[in-house]
Amino acid sequence: MKKEYLIIGNDNYWYASGITSLKIARSEVKRMIEDGEIGKGNETPEKLYIFKAEEIEQVEV
């Protein structure tokens, strides 16, 4: 099963997805904060969350 990491703010904005490791997710959060990407066009979130997602099933529609 495919696993990926997601970065989501407490503002419910989806900042990143498709990340393959926790180490990369953490460095991506650090980079986004340092580059001032967080909050562009949105309110700045108070927190960012890193979620591990695991694909359970694919369904054809």
mmCIF file of C-alpha atoms in Angstrom, residues 1-53:
data_model
loop_
_atom_site.group_PDB
_atom_site.id
_atom_site.type_symbol
_atom_site.label_atom_id
_atom_site.label_comp_id
_atom_site.label_asym_id
_atom_site.label_seq_id
_atom_site.Cartn_x
_atom_site.Cartn_y
_atom_site.Cartn_z
ATOM 1 C CA MET A 1 0.000 0.000 0.000
ATOM 2 C CA LYS A 2 1.190 3.475 -0.860
ATOM 3 C CA LYS A 3 2.044 5.806 2.048
ATOM 4 C CA GLU A 4 2.497 9.547 1.878
ATOM 5 C CA TYR A 5 2.832 12.492 4.199
ATOM 6 C CA LEU A 6 0.595 15.569 4.089
ATOM 7 C CA ILE A 7 1.165 19.037 5.539
ATOM 8 C CA ILE A 8 -2.043 20.760 6.594
ATOM 9 C CA GLY A 9 -2.510 23.949 8.606
ATOM 10 C CA ASN A 10 -5.006 24.527 11.396
ATOM 11 C CA ASP A 11 -6.662 26.863 8.868
ATOM 12 C CA ASN A 12 -7.629 23.682 6.923
ATOM 13 C CA TYR A 13 -5.395 24.729 4.019
ATOM 14 C CA TRP A 14 -3.519 21.867 2.369
ATOM 15 C CA TYR A 15 0.126 23.005 2.115
ATOM 16 C CA ALA A 16 1.772 19.892 0.645
ATOM 17 C CA SER A 17 1.123 16.274 -0.256
ATOM 18 C CA GLY A 18 2.845 13.373 -1.973
ATOM 19 C CA ILE A 19 5.811 13.522 0.402
ATOM 20 C CA THR A 20 7.486 10.134 0.762
ATOM 21 C CA SER A 21 9.136 10.347 4.197
ATOM 22 C CA LEU A 22 8.709 12.046 7.556
ATOM 23 C CA LYS A 23 12.225 13.482 7.291
ATOM 24 C CA ILE A 24 11.345 15.170 3.993
ATOM 25 C CA ALA A 25 8.025 16.427 5.422
ATOM 26 C CA ARG A 26 9.811 18.041 8.370
ATOM 27 C CA SER A 27 12.382 19.698 6.115
ATOM 28 C CA GLU A 28 9.586 20.931 3.821
ATOM 29 C CA VAL A 29 7.800 22.572 6.780
ATOM 30 C CA LYS A 30 11.060 24.246 7.804
ATOM 31 C CA ARG A 31 11.691 25.437 4.236
ATOM 32 C CA MET A 32 8.148 26.827 3.831
ATOM 33 C CA ILE A 33 8.471 28.805 7.071
ATOM 34 C CA GLU A 34 11.937 30.133 6.203
ATOM 35 C CA ASP A 35 10.863 31.094 2.653
ATOM 36 C CA GLY A 36 7.759 32.892 3.923
ATOM 37 C CA GLU A 37 5.413 30.649 1.928
ATOM 38 C CA ILE A 38 3.074 30.065 4.847
ATOM 39 C CA GLY A 39 0.108 32.401 4.814
ATOM 40 C CA LYS A 40 0.517 33.801 1.296
ATOM 41 C CA GLY A 41 -2.993 34.694 0.165
ATOM 42 C CA ASN A 42 -4.416 33.133 3.307
ATOM 43 C CA GLU A 43 -4.393 33.872 6.971
ATOM 44 C CA THR A 44 -1.241 32.555 8.571
ATOM 45 C CA PRO A 45 -1.996 29.324 10.437
ATOM 46 C CA GLU A 46 -1.021 29.002 14.073
ATOM 47 C CA LYS A 47 0.072 25.391 13.558
ATOM 48 C CA LEU A 48 1.035 23.028 10.801
ATOM 49 C CA TYR A 49 0.288 19.332 11.076
ATOM 50 C CA ILE A 50 2.095 16.487 9.375
ATOM 51 C CA PHE A 51 -0.214 13.560 8.683
ATOM 52 C CA LYS A 52 0.749 10.118 7.459
ATOM 53 C CA ALA A 53 -1.791 8.887 4.927
#
